[in-house]
Coordinates of C-alpha atoms in Angstrom, one line a residue:
M144 CA 78.6 -29.2 -33.5
A145 CA 78.5 -27.8 -30.0
G146 CA 75.1 -27.8 -28.5
K147 CA 73.6 -30.4 -30.8
R148 CA 74.5 -33.5 -28.9
P149 CA 71.3 -35.5 -28.4
S150 CA 70.2 -36.3 -24.9
G151 CA 68.5 -39.5 -23.9
P152 CA 64.8 -39.9 -23.8
G153 CA 64.9 -40.3 -20.0
R154 CA 66.3 -36.8 -19.5
Q155 CA 63.7 -35.4 -21.9
R156 CA 60.9 -37.0 -20.0
W157 CA 62.4 -35.5 -16.8
L158 CA 62.1 -32.0 -18.4
L159 CA 58.5 -32.7 -19.3
G160 CA 57.9 -33.7 -15.8
L161 CA 59.4 -30.5 -14.6
L162 CA 57.0 -28.4 -16.7
A163 CA 54.0 -30.5 -15.6
A164 CA 55.1 -30.3 -11.9
V165 CA 55.5 -26.6 -11.9
G166 CA 52.1 -26.2 -13.6
A167 CA 50.5 -28.5 -11.0
I168 CA 52.1 -26.4 -8.1
H169 CA 50.5 -23.2 -9.6
L170 CA 47.2 -25.0 -10.0
F171 CA 46.9 -26.4 -6.4
T172 CA 48.3 -23.2 -4.8
C173 CA 45.7 -21.1 -6.5
P174 CA 42.8 -23.4 -7.3
Y175 CA 40.1 -20.7 -7.7
S176 CA 39.4 -18.5 -10.7
K177 CA 38.9 -14.7 -11.1
V178 CA 36.7 -12.5 -13.2
E179 CA 38.5 -12.8 -16.5
E180 CA 38.3 -16.6 -16.4
S181 CA 34.7 -16.7 -15.4
F182 CA 32.9 -17.0 -18.7
S183 CA 34.9 -20.0 -20.1
L184 CA 34.9 -21.8 -16.7
Q185 CA 31.2 -21.4 -16.3
A186 CA 30.7 -22.5 -19.9
V187 CA 32.7 -25.7 -19.3
H188 CA 30.7 -26.4 -16.1
D189 CA 27.4 -26.0 -18.0
L190 CA 28.6 -28.2 -20.9
L191 CA 29.6 -30.9 -18.5
Y192 CA 26.7 -30.8 -16.1
H193 CA 23.7 -29.3 -18.0
R194 CA 24.7 -30.5 -21.5
L195 CA 21.7 -29.9 -23.8
D196 CA 19.6 -28.2 -21.1
V197 CA 20.7 -24.8 -22.4
D198 CA 18.1 -22.9 -20.3
K199 CA 20.2 -23.5 -17.2
Y200 CA 23.4 -22.1 -18.7
D201 CA 25.0 -19.3 -16.7
H202 CA 25.6 -17.0 -19.6
L203 CA 21.8 -16.9 -20.3
E204 CA 21.0 -15.9 -16.8
F205 CA 23.8 -13.2 -16.7
P206 CA 24.3 -11.9 -20.2
G207 CA 27.3 -9.7 -20.8
V208 CA 28.2 -7.1 -23.4
V209 CA 31.0 -8.9 -25.1
P210 CA 30.1 -11.9 -27.3
R211 CA 32.2 -15.0 -26.6
T212 CA 32.6 -18.3 -28.3
F213 CA 31.9 -21.7 -26.8
L214 CA 34.4 -23.5 -29.0
G215 CA 37.3 -23.4 -26.5
P216 CA 35.1 -24.4 -23.5
L217 CA 33.6 -27.2 -25.6
A218 CA 37.0 -28.6 -26.4
V219 CA 38.1 -28.5 -22.8
A220 CA 34.8 -30.0 -21.7
V221 CA 35.1 -32.9 -24.1
L222 CA 38.6 -33.7 -23.0
S223 CA 37.7 -33.4 -19.3
S224 CA 34.5 -35.4 -19.4
P225 CA 36.0 -38.9 -18.8
A226 CA 37.6 -37.8 -15.5
V227 CA 34.6 -35.7 -14.5
C228 CA 32.4 -38.7 -15.1
V229 CA 34.5 -40.9 -12.8
L230 CA 34.4 -38.2 -10.1
S231 CA 30.6 -38.0 -10.5
L232 CA 30.3 -41.8 -10.0
L233 CA 32.5 -41.5 -6.9
Q234 CA 30.2 -38.7 -5.7
A235 CA 33.2 -36.4 -5.3
P236 CA 32.5 -32.6 -4.8
K237 CA 32.3 -30.6 -8.0
F238 CA 35.3 -28.6 -6.9
Y239 CA 37.5 -31.5 -7.9
S240 CA 36.0 -31.3 -11.4
Q241 CA 37.2 -27.7 -11.6
L242 CA 40.7 -28.8 -10.8
V243 CA 40.4 -31.5 -13.6
V244 CA 39.2 -28.9 -16.1
R245 CA 42.0 -26.6 -15.4
A246 CA 44.5 -29.4 -15.3
V247 CA 43.4 -30.6 -18.8
L248 CA 43.9 -27.1 -20.1
G249 CA 47.3 -26.9 -18.5
L250 CA 48.3 -30.2 -20.1
G251 CA 47.2 -28.8 -23.4
V252 CA 49.5 -25.8 -23.0
I253 CA 52.4 -27.8 -21.7
S254 CA 51.9 -30.3 -24.6
G255 CA 52.2 -27.4 -27.0
L256 CA 55.3 -26.2 -25.3
W257 CA 56.8 -29.7 -25.4
T258 CA 56.1 -29.9 -29.1
L259 CA 57.9 -26.6 -29.5
Q260 CA 60.8 -27.9 -27.4
K261 CA 61.2 -30.9 -29.6
E262 CA 61.7 -28.7 -32.7
V263 CA 64.0 -26.4 -30.7
R264 CA 66.1 -29.4 -29.8
R265 CA 66.3 -30.5 -33.5
Q266 CA 67.2 -27.1 -34.8
F267 CA 69.3 -25.5 -32.0
G268 CA 70.5 -28.5 -30.0
A269 CA 70.0 -30.2 -26.7
T270 CA 71.4 -27.3 -24.6
V271 CA 69.0 -24.7 -26.0
A272 CA 66.1 -27.1 -25.6
T273 CA 67.0 -27.8 -22.0
M274 CA 67.5 -24.1 -21.2
F275 CA 64.1 -23.4 -22.9
C276 CA 62.4 -25.8 -20.4
W277 CA 64.3 -24.4 -17.4
V278 CA 63.6 -20.7 -18.4
T279 CA 59.9 -21.5 -19.0
A280 CA 59.5 -23.4 -15.7
T281 CA 61.1 -20.7 -13.6
Q282 CA 59.1 -17.8 -15.0
F283 CA 55.9 -16.9 -13.2
H284 CA 53.2 -15.7 -15.6
L285 CA 53.3 -18.3 -18.3
M286 CA 53.1 -21.2 -15.9
F287 CA 50.6 -19.4 -13.7
Y288 CA 48.2 -18.7 -16.6
C289 CA 48.6 -22.1 -18.3
T290 CA 45.8 -23.7 -16.3
R291 CA 43.5 -20.6 -16.3
T292 CA 40.4 -20.7 -18.6
L293 CA 41.1 -17.4 -20.4
P294 CA 40.5 -17.0 -24.1
N295 CA 44.2 -16.1 -24.4
V296 CA 45.2 -19.4 -22.8
L297 CA 42.7 -21.4 -24.9
A298 CA 44.4 -20.0 -27.9
L299 CA 47.8 -20.6 -26.5
S300 CA 47.2 -24.3 -26.0
V301 CA 46.8 -24.6 -29.8
G302 CA 48.9 -21.8 -31.1
R303 CA 52.2 -22.9 -29.5
R304 CA 52.3 -25.9 -31.8
L305 CA 52.5 -23.6 -34.8
P306 CA 55.9 -22.0 -34.3
S307 CA 57.4 -25.5 -34.4
R308 CA 56.4 -25.8 -38.0
T309 CA 58.3 -22.7 -38.9
L310 CA 61.4 -24.0 -37.0
A311 CA 60.9 -27.3 -38.9
G312 CA 61.4 -25.5 -42.2
H313 CA 57.8 -25.3 -43.5
H314 CA 58.2 -21.9 -44.9
W315 CA 55.2 -21.1 -46.9
A316 CA 56.6 -17.9 -48.4
G317 CA 58.9 -19.8 -50.6
R318 CA 56.0 -21.7 -52.1
T319 CA 53.4 -18.9 -52.4
G320 CA 55.6 -16.0 -53.6
P321 CA 55.7 -12.5 -52.2
A322 CA 53.9 -11.9 -48.9
R323 CA 52.6 -8.9 -47.0
V324 CA 51.8 -8.1 -43.4
R325 CA 48.2 -7.8 -42.4
V326 CA 47.0 -6.7 -39.1
R327 CA 43.6 -8.1 -38.1
N328 CA 41.8 -6.2 -35.3
A329 CA 38.3 -7.3 -34.5
R330 CA 35.9 -5.4 -32.4
R331 CA 37.4 -4.2 -29.1
G332 CA 40.7 -5.7 -30.0
E333 CA 39.4 -9.3 -29.9
G334 CA 41.4 -11.2 -32.5
G335 CA 44.1 -8.6 -33.2
G336 CA 47.4 -10.1 -34.2
L337 CA 50.3 -10.2 -36.7
F338 CA 49.7 -12.5 -39.7
L339 CA 51.9 -13.0 -42.7
V340 CA 49.4 -13.4 -45.5
P341 CA 50.2 -14.2 -49.1
D342 CA 49.1 -11.7 -51.8
G343 CA 46.2 -14.0 -52.6
G344 CA 44.8 -13.1 -49.2
T345 CA 44.5 -16.6 -47.7
L346 CA 46.1 -17.6 -44.4
P347 CA 49.1 -20.0 -44.7
R348 CA 48.9 -23.5 -43.4
T349 CA 51.9 -22.8 -41.1
W350 CA 52.8 -20.4 -38.4
P351 CA 50.8 -17.2 -38.6
G352 CA 52.7 -15.4 -35.8
P353 CA 51.6 -15.1 -32.2
P354 CA 47.9 -16.1 -31.9
A355 CA 45.7 -13.1 -31.3
R356 CA 43.8 -12.5 -28.2
G357 CA 41.3 -15.2 -27.8
S358 CA 41.7 -16.2 -31.4
L359 CA 43.4 -18.7 -33.7
A360 CA 44.0 -19.0 -37.4
C361 CA 40.9 -21.1 -37.6
G362 CA 39.0 -17.9 -36.7
Q363 CA 39.0 -17.3 -40.4
L364 CA 36.5 -20.1 -40.6
C365 CA 34.6 -19.3 -37.4
P366 CA 34.3 -15.5 -36.9
S367 CA 33.0 -16.0 -33.3
V368 CA 36.4 -17.1 -32.2
L369 CA 37.6 -13.6 -33.2
G370 CA 34.8 -12.0 -31.2
V371 CA 32.9 -11.0 -34.3
P372 CA 29.8 -13.2 -34.3
R373 CA 27.8 -13.8 -37.5
A374 CA 24.3 -14.8 -37.6
G375 CA 23.9 -18.3 -36.2
A376 CA 27.4 -18.4 -34.7
P377 CA 27.5 -20.3 -31.4
V378 CA 28.4 -17.4 -29.2
G379 CA 27.9 -17.0 -25.5
R380 CA 27.2 -13.7 -24.0
G381 CA 29.4 -13.5 -20.9
S382 CA 28.7 -14.3 -17.2
L383 CA 28.0 -12.4 -14.0
A384 CA 31.6 -11.4 -13.3
C385 CA 32.8 -11.4 -16.9
G386 CA 30.0 -9.5 -18.4
S387 CA 27.9 -6.7 -17.2
L388 CA 29.9 -6.3 -14.0
T389 CA 33.2 -5.9 -15.7
L390 CA 34.8 -2.5 -15.0
P391 CA 35.5 -0.2 -17.9
P392 CA 38.9 -0.9 -19.5
Q393 CA 41.8 1.2 -18.4
T394 CA 44.3 2.7 -20.8
S395 CA 48.1 2.3 -20.5
P396 CA 51.0 4.2 -22.0
L397 CA 52.1 3.2 -25.5
L398 CA 55.3 1.4 -24.5
W399 CA 53.8 -0.3 -21.4
Y400 CA 54.3 -3.8 -22.8
F401 CA 58.0 -3.2 -23.4
Y402 CA 58.9 -1.5 -20.1
S403 CA 56.5 -3.3 -17.8
A404 CA 54.8 -6.5 -19.2
L405 CA 57.8 -8.1 -20.9
P406 CA 60.2 -7.6 -18.0
R407 CA 57.7 -9.0 -15.5
G408 CA 56.8 -11.9 -17.9
L409 CA 60.3 -12.9 -18.8
G410 CA 62.1 -12.0 -15.6
C411 CA 65.8 -12.0 -15.7
S412 CA 65.7 -14.1 -18.9
L413 CA 65.1 -10.9 -20.8
L414 CA 68.8 -10.1 -20.3
F415 CA 69.8 -13.0 -22.5
V416 CA 67.5 -12.2 -25.4
P417 CA 70.0 -9.8 -27.1
L418 CA 72.7 -12.4 -26.9
G419 CA 70.5 -15.0 -28.4
A420 CA 69.4 -12.7 -31.2
A421 CA 73.0 -12.8 -32.5
D422 CA 71.9 -16.2 -34.0
R423 CA 70.2 -15.4 -37.3
R424 CA 67.7 -18.2 -36.7
A425 CA 66.7 -16.9 -33.4
L426 CA 66.5 -13.3 -34.8
A427 CA 64.0 -14.6 -37.4
L428 CA 61.8 -15.7 -34.4
L429 CA 62.3 -12.6 -32.4
L430 CA 61.3 -10.0 -34.9
P431 CA 57.8 -11.2 -35.6
S432 CA 57.1 -11.5 -31.9
L433 CA 58.4 -8.0 -31.2
G434 CA 56.3 -6.8 -34.2
F435 CA 53.2 -8.4 -32.6
V436 CA 53.9 -6.7 -29.3
A437 CA 54.5 -3.4 -31.0
L438 CA 51.3 -3.6 -33.0
Y439 CA 49.3 -4.6 -29.9
S440 CA 50.8 -1.6 -28.2
L441 CA 48.6 0.6 -30.4
L442 CA 45.5 -0.6 -28.5
P443 CA 44.9 1.6 -25.4
H444 CA 43.7 -1.2 -23.1
K445 CA 46.7 -3.4 -22.2
E446 CA 47.1 -6.5 -20.1
L447 CA 50.0 -8.8 -19.8
R448 CA 48.0 -11.8 -20.8
F449 CA 47.2 -10.2 -24.2
I450 CA 50.8 -10.8 -25.3
I451 CA 51.5 -14.0 -23.5
Y452 CA 51.7 -15.8 -26.8
S453 CA 55.1 -14.1 -27.4
F454 CA 56.7 -15.4 -24.2
P455 CA 57.6 -19.0 -25.5
V456 CA 59.2 -17.5 -28.6
L457 CA 61.2 -15.0 -26.6
N458 CA 62.2 -17.8 -24.3
I459 CA 63.7 -19.7 -27.2
V460 CA 65.8 -16.6 -28.0
A461 CA 66.8 -16.2 -24.4
A462 CA 67.7 -20.0 -24.2
R463 CA 69.9 -19.6 -27.3
G464 CA 71.7 -16.8 -25.5
C465 CA 72.2 -18.9 -22.4
A466 CA 73.4 -21.8 -24.4
C467 CA 76.0 -19.6 -26.1
L468 CA 77.6 -19.0 -22.7
L469 CA 77.2 -22.6 -21.4
N470 CA 78.6 -24.2 -24.5
N471 CA 81.7 -22.1 -24.3
Y472 CA 82.2 -22.6 -20.5
R473 CA 85.8 -23.9 -20.9
K474 CA 87.1 -21.3 -23.2
S475 CA 87.7 -18.4 -20.8
W476 CA 86.9 -17.0 -17.4
L477 CA 84.4 -14.6 -19.0
Y478 CA 82.3 -17.5 -20.2
K479 CA 82.6 -19.1 -16.8
V480 CA 81.2 -15.9 -15.3
G481 CA 78.5 -15.8 -17.9
S482 CA 77.6 -19.4 -17.2
A483 CA 77.3 -18.6 -13.5
L484 CA 75.0 -15.7 -14.4
V485 CA 72.8 -18.2 -16.4
V486 CA 72.4 -20.4 -13.4
G487 CA 71.9 -17.5 -11.1
H488 CA 69.2 -15.9 -13.2
L489 CA 67.2 -19.2 -13.0
V490 CA 67.4 -19.1 -9.2
V491 CA 66.3 -15.4 -9.2
N492 CA 63.4 -16.2 -11.5
A493 CA 62.4 -19.1 -9.3
M494 CA 62.5 -17.0 -6.2
Y495 CA 60.4 -14.3 -7.8
S496 CA 57.9 -16.9 -9.1
A497 CA 57.6 -18.5 -5.6
T498 CA 57.0 -15.0 -4.1
A499 CA 54.4 -14.0 -6.7
L500 CA 52.6 -17.3 -6.3
Y501 CA 52.5 -17.0 -2.5
V502 CA 51.0 -13.5 -2.8
S503 CA 48.6 -14.6 -5.5
H504 CA 47.3 -17.3 -3.1
F505 CA 45.5 -14.5 -1.2
N506 CA 43.7 -13.0 -4.2
Y507 CA 40.7 -15.3 -4.2
P508 CA 38.6 -14.5 -1.2
G509 CA 35.4 -15.4 -3.0
G510 CA 36.5 -19.0 -3.5
V511 CA 37.7 -19.2 0.1
A512 CA 34.4 -17.9 1.3
M513 CA 32.5 -20.6 -0.6
Q514 CA 34.7 -23.2 0.9
R515 CA 34.2 -21.8 4.4
L516 CA 30.4 -21.7 3.8
H517 CA 30.3 -25.5 3.2
E518 CA 32.6 -26.1 6.1
L519 CA 30.6 -24.1 8.7
V520 CA 27.1 -25.0 7.7
A521 CA 25.8 -28.5 8.0
P522 CA 25.0 -30.1 4.6
G523 CA 21.4 -30.9 5.7
T524 CA 20.6 -27.3 6.5
D525 CA 18.1 -25.4 4.4
V526 CA 20.4 -22.8 2.7
A527 CA 19.7 -20.0 0.2
V528 CA 22.8 -17.9 -0.3
H529 CA 23.2 -14.7 -2.2
I530 CA 26.6 -14.0 -3.7
D531 CA 27.5 -10.4 -4.5
V532 CA 29.7 -8.9 -7.1
A533 CA 32.9 -8.8 -5.1
A534 CA 32.6 -12.5 -4.3
A535 CA 31.7 -13.5 -7.9
Q536 CA 34.7 -11.7 -9.2
T537 CA 37.2 -13.3 -6.8
G538 CA 36.8 -17.0 -7.0
V539 CA 33.2 -18.1 -7.0
S540 CA 32.2 -20.4 -9.8
R541 CA 29.4 -23.0 -10.4
F542 CA 31.9 -25.7 -9.7
L543 CA 31.9 -24.5 -6.1
E544 CA 28.1 -25.1 -5.8
V545 CA 28.7 -28.5 -4.3
N546 CA 25.5 -29.0 -2.4
S547 CA 22.6 -29.7 -4.8
A548 CA 20.0 -29.2 -2.1
W549 CA 21.1 -25.6 -1.5
R550 CA 20.1 -22.6 -3.5
Y551 CA 22.9 -20.3 -4.9
E552 CA 22.0 -17.0 -6.4
K553 CA 23.8 -14.0 -7.9
K554 CA 20.9 -11.8 -8.7
E555 CA 21.9 -8.2 -9.4
D556 CA 18.6 -6.5 -8.9
V557 CA 18.4 -7.2 -5.2
Q558 CA 19.0 -4.1 -3.1
P559 CA 21.2 -4.5 0.1
G560 CA 19.0 -4.6 3.2
S561 CA 15.8 -5.0 1.3
G562 CA 13.1 -7.6 2.1
R563 CA 14.2 -9.8 -0.8
M564 CA 17.8 -9.8 0.5
L565 CA 16.6 -10.8 4.0
A566 CA 14.9 -13.8 2.5
Y567 CA 18.3 -15.4 2.0
T568 CA 19.6 -17.5 4.9
H569 CA 23.2 -16.6 4.1
L570 CA 24.9 -13.6 2.4
L571 CA 28.3 -13.4 0.9
V572 CA 29.0 -9.7 0.8
E573 CA 31.8 -7.2 0.4
A574 CA 33.3 -6.0 3.7
A575 CA 32.0 -2.4 3.3
P576 CA 31.0 -0.8 6.6
A577 CA 28.0 0.9 5.2
Q578 CA 26.7 -2.3 3.7
L579 CA 27.4 -4.4 6.8
A580 CA 25.5 -1.9 9.0
L581 CA 22.3 -2.8 7.1
Y582 CA 22.5 -6.3 8.6
R583 CA 23.6 -5.5 12.1
D584 CA 20.3 -6.5 13.7
T585 CA 19.3 -9.3 11.3
H586 CA 22.5 -11.3 10.7
R587 CA 25.6 -12.5 12.5
V588 CA 29.1 -12.8 11.0
L589 CA 29.8 -16.4 10.2
A590 CA 33.3 -15.8 8.8
S591 CA 35.5 -13.0 7.6
I592 CA 37.7 -13.7 4.6
A593 CA 40.9 -11.7 4.1
G594 CA 42.6 -10.7 0.8
T595 CA 45.8 -9.0 -0.1
T596 CA 46.2 -5.3 -0.6
G597 CA 49.8 -5.4 -1.6
V598 CA 53.3 -6.3 -0.4
S599 CA 55.6 -4.2 1.8
L600 CA 59.4 -4.5 2.3
N601 CA 60.5 -5.9 5.7
L602 CA 64.3 -6.4 6.0
T603 CA 64.0 -7.8 9.5
R604 CA 62.7 -11.2 8.3
L605 CA 63.2 -13.8 5.6
P606 CA 61.8 -13.6 3.1
P607 CA 62.2 -9.8 3.4
F608 CA 58.6 -8.8 2.7
D609 CA 55.1 -8.8 4.4
V610 CA 51.9 -9.6 2.6
N611 CA 49.4 -6.9 3.6
L612 CA 46.0 -8.5 4.3
Q613 CA 42.6 -7.0 5.1
T614 CA 39.1 -8.3 5.3
K615 CA 37.6 -8.4 1.8
L616 CA 34.4 -10.5 2.2
V617 CA 32.1 -11.3 5.0
L618 CA 29.9 -14.4 5.3
L619 CA 26.6 -13.5 7.1
E620 CA 24.0 -15.9 8.5
R621 CA 20.5 -14.7 9.2
L622 CA 19.4 -14.8 12.8
R623 CA 16.5 -17.2 13.7
R624 CA 14.4 -14.3 15.0
H625 CA 14.4 -12.8 11.5
P626 CA 12.9 -15.4 9.2
G627 CA 12.9 -13.0 6.2
K628 CA 10.0 -11.7 4.2

């Protein structure tokens, strides 16, 4: 049958290398983390470096309003610990441990995608499986997020293995009788998702649909994974940037996922989804995913990462549409044009991903500022640095506290310009003129860190756009004549 010719293991390994290489490019281009990733990343750090010394954990010093589980960070910490131990023996900066932690998570996601690809290859053929890899590798959001310590990605690393069981024919409905659809929405939308549940009310052992935000099917056994802690559940309480300093959630229009998130997440591959849905097997995958997105659209607060679980399934359907054109390339000139469009859409996707990654590189001034601090100040200097909200939300993590002799603080109750603030030798503050005026006579600017404010079209150059940058953070050093109070 066309499209089911097996390919050699060497070519398959090459596709796996493609996914891993693209994930690595995203990781090293944007090595820092932002506010949404803060809790899990800080938790992994504390599990690796403080272990049973719970009093030093970040989430205890900066409790948040949203309970979080330690299960995901614990799993990542366990898998990362051998490499982190080697780095510690080599006395490498902790920043490299952050890269290891994120790389381990990324490998978990890619491993799940590869398991899914194997079943796609068995059920749909080599062409669909190959196109699935290429479509996934050239899209921006899935590969960008795969190394980021978000609850959604922690769920994705496990949940992507589950659709492969449905493709493999483990259909529980035939064994358990009639089924019904249940929507589980935990507090504030944590854990909402689409589950096919037997009338008996227990979850099936196979695919439950796209995993819910920050949750897995095993959340039935551990409610904290769903964001609904029970007494005694090992739940963290957030971190500085991810807890009490998080801005109120914004609402989006009802259909925002369909007209904004999915087109951006899938890119040009979205155009091939209707063609792929002509295959009844692909349609059986498509409908539950669209149902999940539709149900999640009922929640007012929307973010693209909330529906990222649906992207791999939609990519299977898009890959099936691409394969339909490629497999019939020799039949007519229309199929030849369609095949050219398949190749062209991958190029467009890759160009968009490269552009988005380049722009995203400027979104982490807090992480860059911490790097500049350690470059500009001698390691033996007595340093006490205060990190404000803007810096904590844009890249600062405990992995960047690389000098054990220095004191890093993120206290929220210190007023700008106060005597307590002047006691710090260095300040990492937002570039707000009113705030900087308070330190005009007491500090000097050690470094100014720029961040992006958007992109503007510029047809006079290639690529035809400009990244608009402005100073976001300022690193201040206290003058010697002002020793603090």
